[in-house]
Amino acid sequence: MATTAVGVGMGGVLLGNSICFRKTQQLSISKTSQVSVSEIGFVTSQLSGIRISYNPPKPLSAPFSPALQPVIARRICPFTGKKANRANKVSFSNHKTKKLQFVNLQYKRVWWEAGKRYVKLRLSTKALKTIEKNGLDAVAKKAGIDLRKK
């Protein structure tokens, strides 16, 4: 019934009722329908009216993309904004070398009254004291933190 004027050696891909090629060509699938293939790689069949896209493989000379790096938690308190302080380590001979004084960050489960559940947070001990004094909702609102996402 349908005569196909396509050779396998030309690099065609059979997708349902349509055949996709990389180069612009006119292919005759049957006596009544024509399939048009553009340079981009889209195939449109007049029988079905479906537009099928074709993504050609990337060339081997593409620039190297680095692998995904693991996400490392930053040593910054999200509630108070405290971060590491650069300081000098002073020896007995008064020789000064640079060092970092990190924030005392702790993982803590805090009861969230509005959500009626515990929220696991990584916060500084200063922020923990502030939450005990002012409440979790007030401190999170001031810091711009959405507790529903935690």
PDB file of C-alpha atoms in Angstrom:
ATOM      1  CA  MET A   1       0.000   0.000   0.000  1.00  0.00           C
ATOM      2  CA  ALA A   2       2.638   2.555   1.021  1.00  0.00           C
ATOM      3  CA  THR A   3       5.829   2.830  -0.961  1.00  0.00           C
ATOM      4  CA  THR A   4       8.854   4.197   0.804  1.00  0.00           C
ATOM      5  CA  ALA A   5      11.613   5.898  -1.167  1.00  0.00           C
ATOM      6  CA  VAL A   6      14.094   5.938   1.704  1.00  0.00           C
ATOM      7  CA  GLY A   7      17.385   4.123   2.049  1.00  0.00           C
ATOM      8  CA  VAL A   8      18.659   2.981   5.442  1.00  0.00           C
ATOM      9  CA  GLY A   9      22.212   4.089   4.599  1.00  0.00           C
ATOM     10  CA  MET A  10      21.090   7.758   4.390  1.00  0.00           C
ATOM     11  CA  GLY A  11      20.740   8.045   8.182  1.00  0.00           C
ATOM     12  CA  GLY A  12      16.939   8.090   8.521  1.00  0.00           C
ATOM     13  CA  VAL A  13      15.141   7.451  11.798  1.00  0.00           C
ATOM     14  CA  LEU A  14      11.672   5.880  11.792  1.00  0.00           C
ATOM     15  CA  LEU A  15       9.347   7.622  14.281  1.00  0.00           C
ATOM     16  CA  GLY A  16       5.821   6.194  14.119  1.00  0.00           C
ATOM     17  CA  ASN A  17       4.409   7.016  10.676  1.00  0.00           C
ATOM     18  CA  SER A  18       7.163   9.544   9.868  1.00  0.00           C
ATOM     19  CA  ILE A  19      10.815   9.280   8.966  1.00  0.00           C
ATOM     20  CA  CYS A  20      13.270  11.892  10.182  1.00  0.00           C
ATOM     21  CA  PHE A  21      16.491  12.978   8.435  1.00  0.00           C
ATOM     22  CA  ARG A  22      19.083  15.595   9.306  1.00  0.00           C
ATOM     23  CA  LYS A  23      19.236  17.236   5.894  1.00  0.00           C
ATOM     24  CA  THR A  24      16.418  18.946   4.017  1.00  0.00           C
ATOM     25  CA  GLN A  25      14.756  16.404   1.746  1.00  0.00           C
ATOM     26  CA  GLN A  26      11.346  15.597   0.291  1.00  0.00           C
ATOM     27  CA  LEU A  27      10.326  12.040   1.082  1.00  0.00           C
ATOM     28  CA  SER A  28       7.360  10.244  -0.400  1.00  0.00           C
ATOM     29  CA  ILE A  29       5.755   7.909   2.120  1.00  0.00           C
ATOM     30  CA  SER A  30       2.671   7.046   0.111  1.00  0.00           C
ATOM     31  CA  LYS A  31       0.947   8.208  -3.028  1.00  0.00           C
ATOM     32  CA  THR A  32      -1.318  10.663  -1.149  1.00  0.00           C
ATOM     33  CA  SER A  33       0.898  12.114   1.634  1.00  0.00           C
ATOM     34  CA  GLN A  34       4.153  14.085   1.597  1.00  0.00           C
ATOM     35  CA  VAL A  35       6.518  14.459   4.567  1.00  0.00           C
ATOM     36  CA  SER A  36       8.583  17.646   4.771  1.00  0.00           C
ATOM     37  CA  VAL A  37      11.808  17.638   6.772  1.00  0.00           C
ATOM     38  CA  SER A  38      13.522  20.907   7.655  1.00  0.00           C
ATOM     39  CA  GLU A  39      17.176  21.610   8.433  1.00  0.00           C
ATOM     40  CA  ILE A  40      16.398  21.906  12.148  1.00  0.00           C
ATOM     41  CA  GLY A  41      15.115  18.380  12.312  1.00  0.00           C
ATOM     42  CA  PHE A  42      11.337  18.760  12.592  1.00  0.00           C
ATOM     43  CA  VAL A  43       9.097  16.309  10.808  1.00  0.00           C
ATOM     44  CA  THR A  44       5.489  17.154   9.961  1.00  0.00           C
ATOM     45  CA  SER A  45       3.164  14.527   8.572  1.00  0.00           C
ATOM     46  CA  GLN A  46       0.081  15.662   6.698  1.00  0.00           C
ATOM     47  CA  LEU A  47      -1.749  12.475   7.649  1.00  0.00           C
ATOM     48  CA  SER A  48      -1.501  12.836  11.408  1.00  0.00           C
ATOM     49  CA  GLY A  49      -0.655  16.538  11.782  1.00  0.00           C
ATOM     50  CA  ILE A  50       1.798  15.720  14.571  1.00  0.00           C
ATOM     51  CA  ARG A  51       5.063  17.645  14.796  1.00  0.00           C
ATOM     52  CA  ILE A  52       7.983  15.496  15.920  1.00  0.00           C
ATOM     53  CA  SER A  53      11.302  17.024  16.939  1.00  0.00           C
ATOM     54  CA  TYR A  54      14.674  15.390  16.452  1.00  0.00           C
ATOM     55  CA  ASN A  55      17.698  16.312  18.551  1.00  0.00           C
ATOM     56  CA  PRO A  56      20.903  15.407  16.711  1.00  0.00           C
ATOM     57  CA  PRO A  57      23.765  14.013  18.824  1.00  0.00           C
ATOM     58  CA  LYS A  58      26.359  16.485  20.083  1.00  0.00           C
ATOM     59  CA  PRO A  59      29.667  16.575  18.190  1.00  0.00           C
ATOM     60  CA  LEU A  60      32.697  15.031  19.849  1.00  0.00           C
ATOM     61  CA  SER A  61      34.588  18.327  19.747  1.00  0.00           C
ATOM     62  CA  ALA A  62      32.135  20.007  22.170  1.00  0.00           C
ATOM     63  CA  PRO A  63      33.753  21.793  25.116  1.00  0.00           C
ATOM     64  CA  PHE A  64      34.164  19.717  28.244  1.00  0.00           C
ATOM     65  CA  SER A  65      31.547  20.406  30.914  1.00  0.00           C
ATOM     66  CA  PRO A  66      32.628  19.634  34.478  1.00  0.00           C
ATOM     67  CA  ALA A  67      30.757  17.033  36.476  1.00  0.00           C
ATOM     68  CA  LEU A  68      28.244  18.176  39.053  1.00  0.00           C
ATOM     69  CA  GLN A  69      29.892  19.123  42.301  1.00  0.00           C
ATOM     70  CA  PRO A  70      28.312  18.028  45.586  1.00  0.00           C
ATOM     71  CA  VAL A  71      26.481  20.760  47.434  1.00  0.00           C
ATOM     72  CA  ILE A  72      28.460  21.758  50.504  1.00  0.00           C
ATOM     73  CA  ALA A  73      26.552  23.516  53.260  1.00  0.00           C
ATOM     74  CA  ARG A  74      27.935  26.986  53.831  1.00  0.00           C
ATOM     75  CA  ARG A  75      29.038  27.911  57.318  1.00  0.00           C
ATOM     76  CA  ILE A  76      26.591  30.809  57.599  1.00  0.00           C
ATOM     77  CA  CYS A  77      23.637  31.023  59.949  1.00  0.00           C
ATOM     78  CA  PRO A  78      20.501  31.701  57.856  1.00  0.00           C
ATOM     79  CA  PHE A  79      18.711  33.451  60.757  1.00  0.00           C
ATOM     80  CA  THR A  80      21.383  35.838  62.023  1.00  0.00           C
ATOM     81  CA  GLY A  81      23.699  36.037  58.996  1.00  0.00           C
ATOM     82  CA  LYS A  82      26.739  35.224  61.112  1.00  0.00           C
ATOM     83  CA  LYS A  83      29.718  33.895  59.174  1.00  0.00           C
ATOM     84  CA  ALA A  84      33.379  33.043  59.754  1.00  0.00           C
ATOM     85  CA  ASN A  85      35.668  35.714  61.151  1.00  0.00           C
ATOM     86  CA  ARG A  86      39.220  36.160  59.888  1.00  0.00           C
ATOM     87  CA  ALA A  87      41.597  36.384  62.797  1.00  0.00           C
ATOM     88  CA  ASN A  88      45.257  36.025  63.676  1.00  0.00           C
ATOM     89  CA  LYS A  89      46.704  33.060  65.473  1.00  0.00           C
ATOM     90  CA  VAL A  90      49.409  34.563  67.669  1.00  0.00           C
ATOM     91  CA  SER A  91      52.254  32.354  68.850  1.00  0.00           C
ATOM     92  CA  PHE A  92      54.466  32.868  71.914  1.00  0.00           C
ATOM     93  CA  SER A  93      57.028  34.620  69.714  1.00  0.00           C
ATOM     94  CA  ASN A  94      54.256  36.977  68.532  1.00  0.00           C
ATOM     95  CA  HIS A  95      54.279  35.415  65.039  1.00  0.00           C
ATOM     96  CA  LYS A  96      50.850  35.989  63.472  1.00  0.00           C
ATOM     97  CA  THR A  97      49.253  33.531  61.051  1.00  0.00           C
ATOM     98  CA  LYS A  98      45.787  33.873  59.559  1.00  0.00           C
ATOM     99  CA  LYS A  99      42.965  31.618  60.740  1.00  0.00           C
ATOM    100  CA  LEU A 100      39.185  31.449  60.532  1.00  0.00           C
ATOM    101  CA  GLN A 101      36.914  31.483  63.560  1.00  0.00           C
ATOM    102  CA  PHE A 102      33.809  29.614  62.451  1.00  0.00           C
ATOM    103  CA  VAL A 103      30.283  30.127  63.710  1.00  0.00           C
ATOM    104  CA  ASN A 104      28.992  27.582  66.211  1.00  0.00           C
ATOM    105  CA  LEU A 105      26.383  25.993  63.911  1.00  0.00           C
ATOM    106  CA  GLN A 106      24.203  23.182  65.236  1.00  0.00           C
ATOM    107  CA  TYR A 107      21.523  20.971  63.700  1.00  0.00           C
ATOM    108  CA  LYS A 108      18.441  21.377  65.864  1.00  0.00           C
ATOM    109  CA  ARG A 109      14.833  20.209  65.691  1.00  0.00           C
ATOM    110  CA  VAL A 110      12.674  23.151  66.716  1.00  0.00           C
ATOM    111  CA  TRP A 111       8.915  22.950  67.326  1.00  0.00           C
ATOM    112  CA  TRP A 112       7.041  25.184  64.878  1.00  0.00           C
ATOM    113  CA  GLU A 113       3.766  26.149  66.522  1.00  0.00           C
ATOM    114  CA  ALA A 114       2.038  27.488  63.392  1.00  0.00           C
ATOM    115  CA  GLY A 115       2.855  24.342  61.406  1.00  0.00           C
ATOM    116  CA  LYS A 116       2.195  21.972  64.341  1.00  0.00           C
ATOM    117  CA  ARG A 117       5.376  20.032  63.584  1.00  0.00           C
ATOM    118  CA  TYR A 118       9.097  19.930  64.177  1.00  0.00           C
ATOM    119  CA  VAL A 119      11.422  21.711  61.738  1.00  0.00           C
ATOM    120  CA  LYS A 120      15.040  20.599  61.416  1.00  0.00           C
ATOM    121  CA  LEU A 121      17.278  23.670  61.136  1.00  0.00           C
ATOM    122  CA  ARG A 122      20.995  24.375  61.011  1.00  0.00           C
ATOM    123  CA  LEU A 123      21.442  27.488  63.086  1.00  0.00           C
ATOM    124  CA  SER A 124      23.932  29.200  65.338  1.00  0.00           C
ATOM    125  CA  THR A 125      23.669  29.060  69.106  1.00  0.00           C
ATOM    126  CA  LYS A 126      23.029  32.819  69.094  1.00  0.00           C
ATOM    127  CA  ALA A 127      20.034  32.262  66.777  1.00  0.00           C
ATOM    128  CA  LEU A 128      18.779  29.504  69.093  1.00  0.00           C
ATOM    129  CA  LYS A 129      18.780  31.936  72.022  1.00  0.00           C
ATOM    130  CA  THR A 130      16.974  34.526  69.875  1.00  0.00           C
ATOM    131  CA  ILE A 131      14.327  31.952  68.876  1.00  0.00           C
ATOM    132  CA  GLU A 132      13.755  31.051  72.529  1.00  0.00           C
ATOM    133  CA  LYS A 133      13.285  34.733  73.351  1.00  0.00           C
ATOM    134  CA  ASN A 134      11.205  35.990  70.368  1.00  0.00           C
ATOM    135  CA  GLY A 135       9.677  32.818  68.882  1.00  0.00           C
ATOM    136  CA  LEU A 136      10.445  30.894  65.690  1.00  0.00           C
ATOM    137  CA  ASP A 137       7.830  32.642  63.511  1.00  0.00           C
ATOM    138  CA  ALA A 138       9.075  36.141  64.355  1.00  0.00           C
ATOM    139  CA  VAL A 139      12.750  35.298  63.791  1.00  0.00           C
ATOM    140  CA  ALA A 140      12.050  33.435  60.505  1.00  0.00           C
ATOM    141  CA  LYS A 141       9.872  36.277  59.223  1.00  0.00           C
ATOM    142  CA  LYS A 142      12.577  38.846  60.017  1.00  0.00           C
ATOM    143  CA  ALA A 143      15.220  36.708  58.263  1.00  0.00           C
ATOM    144  CA  GLY A 144      12.940  36.065  55.256  1.00  0.00           C
ATOM    145  CA  ILE A 145      12.904  32.280  55.663  1.00  0.00           C
ATOM    146  CA  ASP A 146       9.903  30.204  54.553  1.00  0.00           C
ATOM    147  CA  LEU A 147       9.509  27.433  57.141  1.00  0.00           C
ATOM    148  CA  ARG A 148       7.043  25.501  54.962  1.00  0.00           C
ATOM    149  CA  LYS A 149       9.973  24.491  52.701  1.00  0.00           C
ATOM    150  CA  LYS A 150      12.029  23.112  55.602  1.00  0.00           C
TER     151      LYS A 150
END
